[in-house]
Amino acid sequence: DVQLQASGGGLVQAGGSLRLSCAASGFSFDDYDIGWFRQAPGKAREGVSCISSSDGSTYYADSVKGRFTISSDNAKNTVFLQMNSLKPEDTAVYFCYLYQRGLQWWGQGTQVTVSS
């Protein structure tokens, strides 16, 4: 079955960087959207970024534009989220998300904590 294995979270000071990785397996690596959601305490889960295999288009939430970059390595079935200039407001559990032909899957969350 589909598995999404997220890693790369951790504790970092404001202004620092982290790189999240999500290794995907168990599906046909085409015709899909993959990306990241996050959820902070007391907040609704929000979409952060995603990338489409159909045309390579990307999406970024306004709050992370210019700071985060999503990319994928099809040969390794892995998607990355490079997070730069991190702010305390970025503190959340980050979830890898996969959508393919009407089906969706969620990976385990990875904690990102940004201290001031």
PDB file of C-alpha atoms in Angstrom:
ATOM      1  CA  ASP A   1       0.000   0.000   0.000  1.00  0.00           C
ATOM      2  CA  VAL A   2       0.995   3.645  -0.220  1.00  0.00           C
ATOM      3  CA  GLN A   3       3.506   4.849   2.333  1.00  0.00           C
ATOM      4  CA  LEU A   4       4.695   8.402   2.915  1.00  0.00           C
ATOM      5  CA  GLN A   5       7.732   8.641   5.175  1.00  0.00           C
ATOM      6  CA  ALA A   6       8.480  12.178   6.286  1.00  0.00           C
ATOM      7  CA  SER A   7      11.692  13.294   7.919  1.00  0.00           C
ATOM      8  CA  GLY A   8      13.795  16.381   8.509  1.00  0.00           C
ATOM      9  CA  GLY A   9      11.885  18.169  11.218  1.00  0.00           C
ATOM     10  CA  GLY A  10      13.623  19.532  14.240  1.00  0.00           C
ATOM     11  CA  LEU A  11      14.392  22.525  16.388  1.00  0.00           C
ATOM     12  CA  VAL A  12      15.910  25.605  14.798  1.00  0.00           C
ATOM     13  CA  GLN A  13      16.352  29.254  15.714  1.00  0.00           C
ATOM     14  CA  ALA A  14      14.516  32.008  13.882  1.00  0.00           C
ATOM     15  CA  GLY A  15      16.212  32.764  10.592  1.00  0.00           C
ATOM     16  CA  GLY A  16      17.513  29.247  10.236  1.00  0.00           C
ATOM     17  CA  SER A  17      16.717  26.557   7.709  1.00  0.00           C
ATOM     18  CA  LEU A  18      15.383  23.028   7.584  1.00  0.00           C
ATOM     19  CA  ARG A  19      14.839  20.609   4.739  1.00  0.00           C
ATOM     20  CA  LEU A  20      11.921  18.215   4.947  1.00  0.00           C
ATOM     21  CA  SER A  21      11.845  15.027   2.907  1.00  0.00           C
ATOM     22  CA  CYS A  22       8.985  12.702   2.066  1.00  0.00           C
ATOM     23  CA  ALA A  23       9.791   9.339   0.522  1.00  0.00           C
ATOM     24  CA  ALA A  24       6.816   7.847  -1.275  1.00  0.00           C
ATOM     25  CA  SER A  25       6.272   4.223  -2.180  1.00  0.00           C
ATOM     26  CA  GLY A  26       3.513   1.857  -3.180  1.00  0.00           C
ATOM     27  CA  PHE A  27       2.022   3.834  -6.033  1.00  0.00           C
ATOM     28  CA  SER A  28       2.573   4.647  -9.673  1.00  0.00           C
ATOM     29  CA  PHE A  29       4.815   7.687  -9.668  1.00  0.00           C
ATOM     30  CA  ASP A  30       2.867   9.657 -12.243  1.00  0.00           C
ATOM     31  CA  ASP A  31      -0.257  11.769 -12.459  1.00  0.00           C
ATOM     32  CA  TYR A  32      -0.176  12.935  -8.879  1.00  0.00           C
ATOM     33  CA  ASP A  33      -0.031  15.960  -6.638  1.00  0.00           C
ATOM     34  CA  ILE A  34       2.185  15.847  -3.591  1.00  0.00           C
ATOM     35  CA  GLY A  35       2.943  18.417  -0.956  1.00  0.00           C
ATOM     36  CA  TRP A  36       2.841  19.546   2.618  1.00  0.00           C
ATOM     37  CA  PHE A  37       0.248  20.635   5.124  1.00  0.00           C
ATOM     38  CA  ARG A  38       0.928  21.894   8.605  1.00  0.00           C
ATOM     39  CA  GLN A  39      -1.015  22.244  11.809  1.00  0.00           C
ATOM     40  CA  ALA A  40      -0.108  24.396  14.781  1.00  0.00           C
ATOM     41  CA  PRO A  41      -1.761  24.103  18.197  1.00  0.00           C
ATOM     42  CA  GLY A  42      -5.182  25.733  18.139  1.00  0.00           C
ATOM     43  CA  LYS A  43      -5.006  26.257  14.386  1.00  0.00           C
ATOM     44  CA  ALA A  44      -6.680  24.538  11.469  1.00  0.00           C
ATOM     45  CA  ARG A  45      -4.575  22.392   9.202  1.00  0.00           C
ATOM     46  CA  GLU A  46      -3.408  24.514   6.281  1.00  0.00           C
ATOM     47  CA  GLY A  47      -1.857  23.779   2.939  1.00  0.00           C
ATOM     48  CA  VAL A  48       1.759  24.931   2.737  1.00  0.00           C
ATOM     49  CA  SER A  49       3.014  23.861  -0.665  1.00  0.00           C
ATOM     50  CA  CYS A  50       2.405  21.291  -3.370  1.00  0.00           C
ATOM     51  CA  ILE A  51       3.758  20.221  -6.734  1.00  0.00           C
ATOM     52  CA  SER A  52       1.966  18.549  -9.612  1.00  0.00           C
ATOM     53  CA  SER A  53       3.501  15.797 -11.726  1.00  0.00           C
ATOM     54  CA  SER A  54       1.254  16.656 -14.666  1.00  0.00           C
ATOM     55  CA  ASP A  55       2.868  19.998 -15.453  1.00  0.00           C
ATOM     56  CA  GLY A  56       5.353  20.617 -12.655  1.00  0.00           C
ATOM     57  CA  SER A  57       3.362  23.536 -11.357  1.00  0.00           C
ATOM     58  CA  THR A  58       3.813  24.529  -7.740  1.00  0.00           C
ATOM     59  CA  TYR A  59       1.710  26.209  -5.116  1.00  0.00           C
ATOM     60  CA  TYR A  60       2.771  28.124  -2.043  1.00  0.00           C
ATOM     61  CA  ALA A  61       0.739  29.623   0.733  1.00  0.00           C
ATOM     62  CA  ASP A  62       1.184  33.381   0.886  1.00  0.00           C
ATOM     63  CA  SER A  63       2.766  33.074   4.308  1.00  0.00           C
ATOM     64  CA  VAL A  64       5.702  31.038   2.972  1.00  0.00           C
ATOM     65  CA  LYS A  65       6.247  32.481  -0.503  1.00  0.00           C
ATOM     66  CA  GLY A  66       9.833  33.492  -1.059  1.00  0.00           C
ATOM     67  CA  ARG A  67      11.041  31.421   1.887  1.00  0.00           C
ATOM     68  CA  PHE A  68      10.025  27.829   1.094  1.00  0.00           C
ATOM     69  CA  THR A  69      10.802  25.837  -2.044  1.00  0.00           C
ATOM     70  CA  ILE A  70       9.221  22.538  -3.001  1.00  0.00           C
ATOM     71  CA  SER A  71      10.921  20.108  -5.362  1.00  0.00           C
ATOM     72  CA  SER A  72      10.755  16.458  -6.312  1.00  0.00           C
ATOM     73  CA  ASP A  73      13.130  13.758  -7.454  1.00  0.00           C
ATOM     74  CA  ASN A  74      11.109  11.310  -9.506  1.00  0.00           C
ATOM     75  CA  ALA A  75      13.960   8.819  -9.742  1.00  0.00           C
ATOM     76  CA  LYS A  76      14.038   8.576  -5.962  1.00  0.00           C
ATOM     77  CA  ASN A  77      10.284   8.975  -5.425  1.00  0.00           C
ATOM     78  CA  THR A  78      10.951  11.775  -2.991  1.00  0.00           C
ATOM     79  CA  VAL A  79       9.612  15.267  -2.474  1.00  0.00           C
ATOM     80  CA  PHE A  80      11.458  17.967  -0.560  1.00  0.00           C
ATOM     81  CA  LEU A  81      10.519  21.171   1.172  1.00  0.00           C
ATOM     82  CA  GLN A  82      13.419  23.558   1.668  1.00  0.00           C
ATOM     83  CA  MET A  83      12.462  26.000   4.402  1.00  0.00           C
ATOM     84  CA  ASN A  84      14.594  29.106   4.771  1.00  0.00           C
ATOM     85  CA  SER A  85      14.288  32.208   6.935  1.00  0.00           C
ATOM     86  CA  LEU A  86      12.151  30.307   9.377  1.00  0.00           C
ATOM     87  CA  LYS A  87       9.931  32.206  11.762  1.00  0.00           C
ATOM     88  CA  PRO A  88       8.398  31.167  15.089  1.00  0.00           C
ATOM     89  CA  GLU A  89       5.036  31.266  13.303  1.00  0.00           C
ATOM     90  CA  ASP A  90       6.208  28.318  11.191  1.00  0.00           C
ATOM     91  CA  THR A  91       6.184  26.089  14.252  1.00  0.00           C
ATOM     92  CA  ALA A  92       3.822  23.213  13.526  1.00  0.00           C
ATOM     93  CA  VAL A  93       3.544  19.553  12.720  1.00  0.00           C
ATOM     94  CA  TYR A  94       4.149  19.147   9.004  1.00  0.00           C
ATOM     95  CA  PHE A  95       2.354  16.391   7.096  1.00  0.00           C
ATOM     96  CA  CYS A  96       3.205  14.993   3.691  1.00  0.00           C
ATOM     97  CA  TYR A  97       0.134  14.623   1.472  1.00  0.00           C
ATOM     98  CA  LEU A  98      -0.416  12.665  -1.738  1.00  0.00           C
ATOM     99  CA  TYR A  99      -3.339  12.879  -4.134  1.00  0.00           C
ATOM    100  CA  GLN A 100      -3.686  10.575  -7.112  1.00  0.00           C
ATOM    101  CA  ARG A 101      -6.695   9.906  -9.302  1.00  0.00           C
ATOM    102  CA  GLY A 102      -9.287  10.670  -6.670  1.00  0.00           C
ATOM    103  CA  LEU A 103      -7.464   9.063  -3.747  1.00  0.00           C
ATOM    104  CA  GLN A 104      -5.495  10.738  -0.993  1.00  0.00           C
ATOM    105  CA  TRP A 105      -2.990   9.662   1.614  1.00  0.00           C
ATOM    106  CA  TRP A 106      -1.338  11.305   4.599  1.00  0.00           C
ATOM    107  CA  GLY A 107       2.080  10.641   5.999  1.00  0.00           C
ATOM    108  CA  GLN A 108       3.159  10.792   9.590  1.00  0.00           C
ATOM    109  CA  GLY A 109       3.773  14.284  10.854  1.00  0.00           C
ATOM    110  CA  THR A 110       7.210  15.686  11.538  1.00  0.00           C
ATOM    111  CA  GLN A 111       7.584  18.393  14.162  1.00  0.00           C
ATOM    112  CA  VAL A 112       9.138  21.720  13.217  1.00  0.00           C
ATOM    113  CA  THR A 113       9.878  24.075  16.085  1.00  0.00           C
ATOM    114  CA  VAL A 114      11.308  27.546  15.506  1.00  0.00           C
ATOM    115  CA  SER A 115      12.533  29.414  18.547  1.00  0.00           C
ATOM    116  CA  SER A 116      12.975  33.162  18.855  1.00  0.00           C
TER     117      SER A 116
END
